[in-house]
XYZ file of C-alpha atoms in Angstrom:
559
model
C -11.300 8.828 -3.087
C -13.545 7.603 -6.153
C -15.106 4.097 -6.111
C -14.244 1.407 -8.631
C -16.194 2.941 -11.606
C -14.596 6.485 -10.981
C -17.464 8.260 -9.441
C -17.067 9.761 -5.987
C -18.588 7.365 -3.493
C -21.064 10.412 -2.382
C -20.766 13.792 -0.144
C -21.269 12.927 3.624
C -20.936 10.032 5.945
C -22.768 9.449 9.308
C -22.647 7.142 12.212
C -24.810 9.050 14.441
C -27.350 8.204 17.327
C -27.868 8.007 21.261
C -29.916 5.096 22.579
C -31.084 2.978 25.425
C -32.380 -0.179 25.105
C -35.906 -1.049 25.650
C -38.331 -3.714 24.781
C -38.169 -5.697 21.825
C -40.663 -4.314 19.424
C -43.525 -6.235 17.490
C -45.680 -6.501 14.149
C -50.399 -7.922 13.101
C -52.803 -9.514 11.377
C -53.013 -13.288 10.035
C -51.108 -13.939 6.880
C -52.178 -15.407 3.964
C -50.863 -16.210 0.282
C -51.807 -13.335 -2.075
C -50.766 -12.506 -5.502
C -49.131 -8.873 -6.488
C -51.162 -5.905 -6.301
C -51.184 -2.231 -7.480
C -48.389 -0.684 -6.419
C -47.427 -2.514 -2.952
C -47.513 -6.246 -3.392
C -44.755 -8.992 -4.151
C -43.777 -10.965 -7.510
C -42.000 -14.189 -8.645
C -39.307 -13.223 -10.919
C -38.526 -17.315 -11.281
C -35.063 -16.678 -8.860
C -36.193 -14.114 -6.416
C -39.411 -12.770 -4.551
C -39.861 -9.164 -5.564
C -41.313 -6.632 -2.633
C -42.618 -3.323 -3.924
C -43.392 -1.212 -0.685
C -45.181 1.219 -2.612
C -43.326 4.087 -1.756
C -39.571 4.091 -3.186
C -38.470 1.426 -2.595
C -38.360 -2.342 -4.375
C -36.331 -5.066 -2.778
C -35.825 -8.714 -4.054
C -35.080 -12.070 -1.790
C -33.483 -15.057 -3.045
C -35.990 -17.836 -3.264
C -33.129 -20.783 -2.807
C -31.305 -19.206 0.144
C -33.211 -15.915 1.716
C -30.278 -13.637 0.671
C -31.053 -10.021 -0.098
C -30.131 -9.689 -4.029
C -31.557 -6.244 -4.770
C -32.385 -3.121 -3.374
C -33.525 -0.421 -5.250
C -34.449 2.895 -4.074
C -35.971 5.386 -6.585
C -34.329 3.533 -9.746
C -31.129 3.202 -8.393
C -29.645 -0.156 -7.064
C -27.636 -0.121 -3.709
C -27.133 -3.752 -3.120
C -23.884 -5.706 -3.949
C -20.438 -5.031 -3.622
C -17.926 -7.724 -4.659
C -20.513 -10.056 -6.423
C -21.964 -10.443 -2.810
C -25.662 -10.514 -1.597
C -26.771 -8.942 1.752
C -27.249 -11.810 4.170
C -27.052 -13.399 7.571
C -23.477 -14.087 8.233
C -21.843 -14.691 4.989
C -25.092 -16.457 3.283
C -27.016 -19.329 4.854
C -27.152 -21.740 1.806
C -29.988 -23.587 0.740
C -32.908 -22.803 2.730
C -36.930 -22.876 2.765
C -37.848 -19.174 1.762
C -41.948 -18.500 1.506
C -43.789 -15.241 1.199
C -47.107 -14.271 2.307
C -49.050 -10.799 2.342
C -51.879 -9.839 4.676
C -53.090 -6.287 4.089
C -50.610 -3.618 4.061
C -47.716 -6.252 5.425
C -45.579 -8.566 3.641
C -43.583 -10.879 5.286
C -40.622 -13.341 3.593
C -39.604 -16.050 5.866
C -36.411 -17.978 5.518
C -35.840 -21.395 7.313
C -32.049 -22.831 7.662
C -31.953 -25.605 10.253
C -33.213 -24.407 13.134
C -32.381 -20.655 12.385
C -35.274 -18.755 11.280
C -34.854 -15.054 9.386
C -37.433 -12.652 8.596
C -37.771 -9.524 6.059
C -41.117 -7.526 6.143
C -42.386 -4.597 4.593
C -45.131 -2.033 4.752
C -47.243 -0.520 2.622
C -45.456 3.288 1.938
C -42.724 2.833 3.525
C -39.040 2.707 2.466
C -37.881 0.420 5.107
C -37.117 -3.231 5.398
C -37.566 -4.915 8.764
C -35.700 -7.881 9.623
C -35.910 -10.702 12.496
C -33.464 -13.331 13.208
C -33.952 -16.249 15.366
C -30.848 -18.281 16.277
C -32.110 -21.024 18.559
C -29.133 -22.760 19.119
C -25.580 -23.258 18.089
C -25.667 -25.638 15.022
C -25.857 -22.625 12.867
C -23.109 -19.870 12.640
C -25.032 -16.507 12.390
C -23.320 -13.676 14.252
C -24.377 -10.857 11.807
C -26.657 -9.373 9.323
C -24.534 -7.435 6.841
C -25.992 -5.060 4.145
C -23.330 -4.792 1.455
C -23.433 -1.779 -0.708
C -22.196 -0.739 -3.985
C -19.182 1.276 -4.613
C -19.412 4.709 -6.336
C -22.857 5.618 -4.331
C -21.652 7.244 -1.319
C -18.729 9.047 -0.133
C -15.638 6.636 0.688
C -13.565 8.938 2.974
C -11.636 6.160 4.293
C -13.154 6.347 7.622
C -11.570 4.453 10.515
C -13.247 1.378 9.769
C -11.656 1.072 6.197
C -10.598 -2.029 4.952
C -8.640 -1.481 1.614
C -5.267 0.373 3.117
C -2.207 -1.220 1.319
C -0.274 -2.832 4.338
C -1.383 -5.352 6.439
C -0.072 -4.923 9.842
C -2.167 -7.445 11.888
C -4.051 -10.826 11.730
C -5.622 -9.780 7.968
C -7.698 -7.353 9.385
C -5.876 -4.337 10.628
C -4.236 -2.219 8.057
C -1.954 0.991 7.721
C -1.849 3.826 5.175
C 0.876 5.540 3.578
C 0.720 8.292 6.091
C 0.996 5.615 8.967
C -2.604 5.908 9.981
C -4.509 2.684 10.833
C -7.883 1.273 9.709
C -9.976 -1.933 10.600
C -13.630 -2.731 10.526
C -13.420 -3.040 14.372
C -12.679 0.432 14.613
C -16.125 1.521 15.552
C -15.324 4.178 18.282
C -19.365 3.647 19.822
C -20.552 1.669 22.146
C -23.995 0.030 21.567
C -25.728 2.465 23.951
C -24.308 5.175 22.029
C -26.109 4.783 18.552
C -29.267 4.004 17.244
C -28.366 3.589 13.477
C -25.211 3.752 10.933
C -25.224 4.310 7.699
C -24.139 6.718 4.733
C -26.044 10.047 3.148
C -25.052 11.950 -0.127
C -27.667 14.494 1.197
C -30.416 13.866 -1.055
C -30.378 9.773 -0.212
C -29.462 7.977 2.727
C -28.786 4.369 3.177
C -29.173 3.296 7.265
C -29.180 0.096 9.504
C -31.332 1.058 12.444
C -30.340 -1.287 15.415
C -32.421 -3.681 17.252
C -32.555 -3.146 20.912
C -29.941 -5.925 21.151
C -31.751 -8.154 23.869
C -30.526 -11.362 22.611
C -27.216 -9.951 22.021
C -24.207 -10.443 24.741
C -21.712 -7.992 26.090
C -23.944 -5.154 27.956
C -24.361 -1.410 26.888
C -20.777 -0.639 26.860
C -19.697 -2.964 24.404
C -18.058 -2.162 21.232
C -18.763 -4.163 17.490
C -18.602 -3.952 14.105
C -20.867 -1.237 13.152
C -19.633 -0.537 9.169
C -16.298 -1.014 6.601
C -15.831 0.777 3.248
C -13.474 -0.372 0.953
C -12.686 0.363 -2.773
C -15.010 -2.063 -3.283
C -18.001 -0.759 -1.846
C -19.413 -0.760 1.678
C -21.017 -2.884 4.812
C -23.638 -2.094 7.564
C -23.880 -4.250 10.080
C -26.606 -5.569 12.780
C -24.281 -7.861 15.083
C -26.493 -10.765 16.505
C -23.259 -11.808 18.690
C -19.534 -10.895 18.314
C -17.077 -12.790 19.977
C -14.072 -10.130 20.120
C -13.472 -9.539 23.735
C -16.839 -10.851 24.545
C -17.572 -10.961 28.329
C -20.677 -13.149 27.899
C -21.868 -16.573 26.578
C -23.942 -15.976 23.515
C -27.393 -15.621 23.856
C -30.168 -17.621 21.806
C -33.431 -16.479 20.339
C -35.081 -13.685 18.399
C -33.403 -10.585 17.559
C -34.956 -7.541 16.005
C -36.710 -5.790 14.497
C -33.523 -3.913 12.738
C -34.122 -1.961 9.699
C -32.560 -0.878 6.440
C -34.310 2.465 6.065
C -33.697 4.401 2.870
C -34.420 8.150 3.303
C -34.268 11.537 1.205
C -31.003 12.002 2.618
C -31.959 13.141 6.378
C -31.828 10.585 9.181
C -34.073 7.905 9.417
C -37.225 8.472 11.273
C -36.836 8.362 15.496
C -39.933 6.405 15.725
C -37.820 3.372 14.440
C -35.442 3.559 17.226
C -34.991 0.781 19.928
C -36.907 1.557 22.826
C -39.536 4.128 20.715
C -40.305 1.495 18.029
C -43.637 -0.079 18.364
C -44.710 -2.689 15.612
C -48.036 -4.062 16.966
C -48.849 -4.945 13.196
C -46.342 -7.799 13.809
C -47.981 -9.309 16.706
C -49.717 -12.092 14.404
C -47.399 -12.604 11.872
C -45.863 -16.076 13.390
C -42.329 -15.088 13.563
C -40.612 -17.494 15.760
C -39.780 -16.568 19.227
C -41.904 -13.179 18.730
C -42.849 -11.806 22.217
C -45.357 -8.764 21.885
C -45.387 -5.584 24.132
C -48.056 -7.271 25.869
C -46.228 -10.206 26.905
C -43.327 -8.252 28.250
C -42.687 -5.636 31.900
C -40.922 -2.750 33.061
C -38.613 -2.019 35.463
C -38.472 1.822 37.221
C -36.460 2.932 39.884
C -37.436 6.201 42.083
C -33.807 7.089 42.155
C -29.963 6.205 42.957
C -28.564 7.913 46.175
C -24.572 7.976 46.821
C -23.936 8.683 43.158
C -21.099 10.831 42.043
C -22.771 13.518 39.775
C -19.577 14.326 37.680
C -20.576 10.696 35.889
C -23.205 9.333 34.129
C -24.983 6.484 35.698
C -26.317 3.547 33.861
C -28.655 0.712 34.574
C -28.326 -2.980 33.235
C -30.429 -5.871 33.582
C -29.304 -9.331 32.450
C -29.511 -12.899 33.080
C -28.763 -15.768 30.415
C -31.622 -15.291 28.147
C -31.551 -11.573 27.901
C -30.004 -7.975 28.299
C -31.258 -4.565 28.580
C -30.205 -0.857 29.953
C -31.199 2.464 30.735
C -29.776 5.993 31.719
C -30.203 7.124 35.255
C -31.264 10.767 35.361
C -28.601 13.286 36.132
C -30.817 15.101 39.073
C -31.929 12.191 40.889
C -30.814 8.831 39.319
C -34.523 7.951 38.032
C -34.579 5.061 35.297
C -37.088 3.130 33.208
C -36.197 0.144 31.261
C -39.539 -1.093 29.220
C -40.195 -4.041 26.853
C -38.452 -6.610 29.484
C -39.048 -10.278 28.935
C -40.592 -11.791 31.989
C -37.851 -13.181 34.468
C -35.508 -12.635 37.252
C -32.550 -10.466 36.217
C -29.429 -9.201 38.091
C -29.925 -5.186 38.131
C -26.465 -3.744 38.083
C -25.503 0.163 38.656
C -22.587 1.511 36.786
C -20.583 4.671 37.345
C -19.465 5.314 34.186
C -18.636 1.815 33.232
C -17.841 0.539 36.852
C -20.644 -1.816 38.478
C -20.811 0.172 41.985
C -24.114 -2.203 42.980
C -25.756 -5.233 42.051
C -29.259 -6.546 42.989
C -31.914 -8.558 41.686
C -35.218 -7.997 40.251
C -38.217 -9.963 38.842
C -40.204 -8.777 35.858
C -43.767 -9.895 34.799
C -45.540 -9.329 31.913
C -47.917 -6.311 31.700
C -46.836 -5.190 35.029
C -44.252 -2.369 36.373
C -41.758 -3.410 38.916
C -41.115 -0.469 40.949
C -37.708 -0.125 42.833
C -37.401 2.334 45.723
C -34.273 4.549 46.034
C -31.360 2.550 45.321
C -28.417 3.411 47.774
C -25.227 3.057 46.535
C -22.526 2.033 49.652
C -19.710 4.547 49.759
C -17.337 1.378 49.880
C -18.546 0.072 46.594
C -17.138 3.256 44.792
C -13.196 3.084 45.114
C -13.330 6.950 44.438
C -14.130 7.393 48.065
C -11.405 5.785 49.902
C -9.101 8.233 51.372
C -5.567 8.316 49.241
C -2.378 9.333 49.502
C -2.169 10.282 45.269
C -4.308 8.573 42.864
C -3.734 8.557 39.213
C -7.143 8.730 37.213
C -10.396 8.634 38.872
C -12.518 4.992 39.180
C -15.060 4.674 36.619
C -14.073 1.773 34.594
C -12.925 2.854 31.864
C -9.120 4.020 30.808
C -10.788 7.694 29.730
C -7.845 10.114 30.880
C -4.910 8.440 29.926
C -2.593 8.842 27.447
C -3.917 7.818 23.932
C -7.083 6.442 25.422
C -9.570 8.320 23.375
C -7.781 7.275 20.235
C -7.568 3.432 21.200
C -11.118 3.311 20.082
C -10.825 3.874 16.546
C -6.935 2.951 15.860
C -4.148 0.550 16.346
C -1.643 1.391 18.949
C 0.766 1.726 16.338
C -1.156 4.696 14.736
C 1.187 7.563 13.776
C -1.246 9.485 16.023
C -0.455 7.661 18.996
C 1.734 9.343 21.603
C 4.798 7.677 22.824
C 3.854 4.824 24.686
C 6.781 5.259 27.208
C 7.669 7.876 29.578
C 7.559 8.192 33.208
C 5.224 9.798 35.515
C 5.575 12.360 38.523
C 2.724 12.786 41.294
C 1.959 16.342 41.489
C 3.170 16.987 38.202
C -0.390 18.079 37.395
C 0.252 15.690 33.971
C -0.037 12.403 36.114
C -2.906 10.931 34.024
C -2.399 12.620 30.725
C 0.980 11.171 30.775
C 0.515 7.686 31.762
C -0.566 5.492 28.849
C -3.755 3.871 28.980
C -2.519 0.373 28.091
C 0.329 -1.613 29.396
C 2.197 -4.674 27.293
C 5.010 -6.606 28.252
C 6.883 -6.275 25.123
C 6.097 -2.097 24.771
C 6.445 -0.432 27.806
C 6.311 -2.674 30.952
C 8.370 -1.206 33.855
C 6.734 2.466 33.436
C 7.952 4.580 36.684
C 5.657 6.566 38.709
C 7.801 8.840 40.960
C 6.343 10.280 43.919
C 7.134 11.540 47.490
C 5.711 10.656 51.095
C 5.814 12.821 54.563
C 7.519 11.269 57.498
C 4.360 9.790 58.926
C 3.132 8.508 55.822
C 6.702 6.719 55.197
C 6.511 5.190 58.525
C 3.259 3.235 57.512
C 2.261 0.415 55.546
C -0.031 1.030 52.659
C -2.214 -0.390 49.904
C -1.735 0.323 46.402
C -4.539 -0.330 44.205
C -4.281 -0.868 40.317
C -7.374 -1.006 38.328
C -7.821 -2.568 34.887
C -10.473 -3.001 32.468
C -9.398 -6.009 30.247
C -6.106 -7.772 29.378
C -4.870 -9.677 26.621
C -2.873 -13.184 27.163
C -3.316 -12.811 30.791
C -1.569 -9.547 31.407
C -1.385 -8.474 34.774
C 0.660 -5.773 36.798
C 3.381 -6.609 39.037
C 5.331 -3.681 40.872
C 8.488 -3.010 42.748
C 8.673 -0.210 44.863
C 12.201 1.479 45.502
C 13.967 -1.614 43.809
C 13.799 -3.198 47.214
C 10.276 -4.272 47.585
C 8.757 -6.801 44.844
C 5.122 -7.783 44.949
C 4.326 -11.502 44.120
C 2.631 -11.962 40.886
C -1.173 -11.823 41.121
C -3.247 -14.459 39.947
C -4.993 -13.536 36.398
C -8.627 -12.327 36.559
C -11.390 -13.833 34.005
C -11.226 -11.874 31.173
C -11.829 -12.382 27.185
C -9.400 -14.870 25.704
C -9.347 -12.879 22.130
C -7.746 -9.520 20.815
C -8.738 -6.445 22.613
C -6.471 -3.654 23.054
C -5.458 -3.569 19.426
C -9.008 -3.902 17.846
C -10.474 -1.103 19.532
C -11.814 -2.386 22.624
C -10.771 -1.990 26.249
C -14.213 -3.550 27.580
C -13.518 -6.690 29.490
C -14.061 -7.270 33.318
C -13.111 -4.555 35.596
C -10.996 -6.064 38.345
C -8.821 -4.395 41.240
C -5.345 -5.494 41.982
C -4.281 -4.768 45.690
C -0.798 -4.820 47.031
C 0.215 -4.568 50.623
C 3.375 -2.647 50.740
C 5.090 -2.673 54.156
C 6.394 0.274 55.583
C 10.282 -0.741 54.998
C 9.594 -0.513 51.390
C 9.186 3.299 51.433
C 12.151 6.212 51.762
C 13.008 7.624 55.060
C 14.175 10.823 53.202
C 11.154 12.695 52.762
C 12.821 15.173 50.027
C 13.494 12.054 47.620
C 11.174 10.767 45.335
C 10.070 7.011 45.824
C 9.574 4.826 43.069
C 7.203 2.891 42.018
C 7.890 0.573 38.782
C 4.948 -1.195 37.332
C 5.479 -4.260 35.170
C 3.364 -6.819 33.148
C 3.577 -10.366 34.188
C 2.247 -13.384 32.118
C 3.890 -16.125 30.070
C 1.417 -15.870 26.918
C 1.055 -13.516 23.991
C 3.765 -13.061 21.477
C 5.560 -9.959 20.665
C 5.174 -6.170 20.588
C 1.420 -5.113 20.982
C -0.006 -8.635 20.709
C 2.130 -9.290 23.951
C 0.592 -9.554 27.073
C -1.111 -6.355 28.214
C -3.848 -4.907 30.405
C -5.950 -1.647 29.829
C -5.677 0.570 33.149
C -8.819 2.355 35.114
C -6.787 3.882 37.973
C -4.120 3.638 40.394
C -3.787 4.933 43.853
C -1.857 4.740 46.909
C -4.298 4.552 49.913
C -3.556 6.542 52.893
């Protein structure tokens, strides 16, 4: 693939990293106005503040609107495609932009109404540190996007490619001539799975290192825009708030630092990652909403009992003001979450992505709140219930079902997807892999599960459970047993009201539907297969993959 200028867009492309959120980092020293000095310093070209980091990076910030208008590394301009700058949202408009230098730190401050945005440079570093403080809803600001020129990095038409020839959904999902689908939504990764995104040629790397997302929404498992490429160039994102399949209200306040990092081709330094980054040099910069490390606390748990050791466990903290998370140690469930703003939080323990314990914890500045061993009640993990049969295990995700992995980076119509139809036989050994991860009213509603019961089992009533992870257009399962017994249509649980299943996200609100099936519904012939038909009920949605649908976690018939 070549860029608009005919040059190959680089050699290698990476979306890398693993992460656990910790405290917001900090930065120091009172700022005073300064003129340009030697190599490190700043100047004014009339339209922009020009910042020279004294290393290999020079960048410019518009004095009019706070856009990043130039990003020159080792003499090469990386900023810009399609005549667009890098900026908050799609550009803030006329703003008050000021610059100040204190010793080895330069800070550019941008004020647009109630929104404050900042760029910082450190002497000798090829990094641009950014913060954004969205104080309220008066300003639309949901992202920062670094726009990169075409022709500098390999455009290998990744899953987030946005220049395929055929538009198949909402002007943002595309299909290539070979039937593969592409969209800026297709990130694959959850927030907790990466520390940075970007590209490398092998000799130059351009990255955006994410913040700890304490003022973002959606929790550790949320999927959002990370990057996109097209024939015109590429974009790297730091998402401040993303509404697609969002489970939480928007949080307001300071987000950052997130970092534009230029390297000699390697990954950005791990010292920049959320959870390890300490920026005490910013403590006295006067950044609006900034809280230094000394104003934060830590939560530590000595362990978690009652875990299923086949699964990873995550501990999350959340309230209306902030969110944090940390991984529990596989051996004993020990965890530590640092850099937490003072306050009272709901503490949730997740098995995979399924909440199996909730509690409350209060965090105070400068102290560690230590928790005794958290015991997960057996009844809180639905996998512990005795079942006659079970399709997939309960972990809050559709992982293991047919097409589940593909759906985090492709549209359901993608040529790589296996057929969405086809029935399932309990005892076949392929129950999970044959069952589709998603069900839609207009695509595969009415899928059949075949199973046999012993005489004793057929003589008793049983509870059927269907777990879901999200739903589109209020899609929820209604069941029919042996064509003689039909369940009521269940009430729809609270779910996001945007697209989900077609934009790479199954992460909504987990919900379990239960159905009390009477003994009279079962076949008394133990050699015959009972049938369970699962339909999608809803009066909303349109057609095909935008008809009402739902994502499945697990299905079982309890003993």
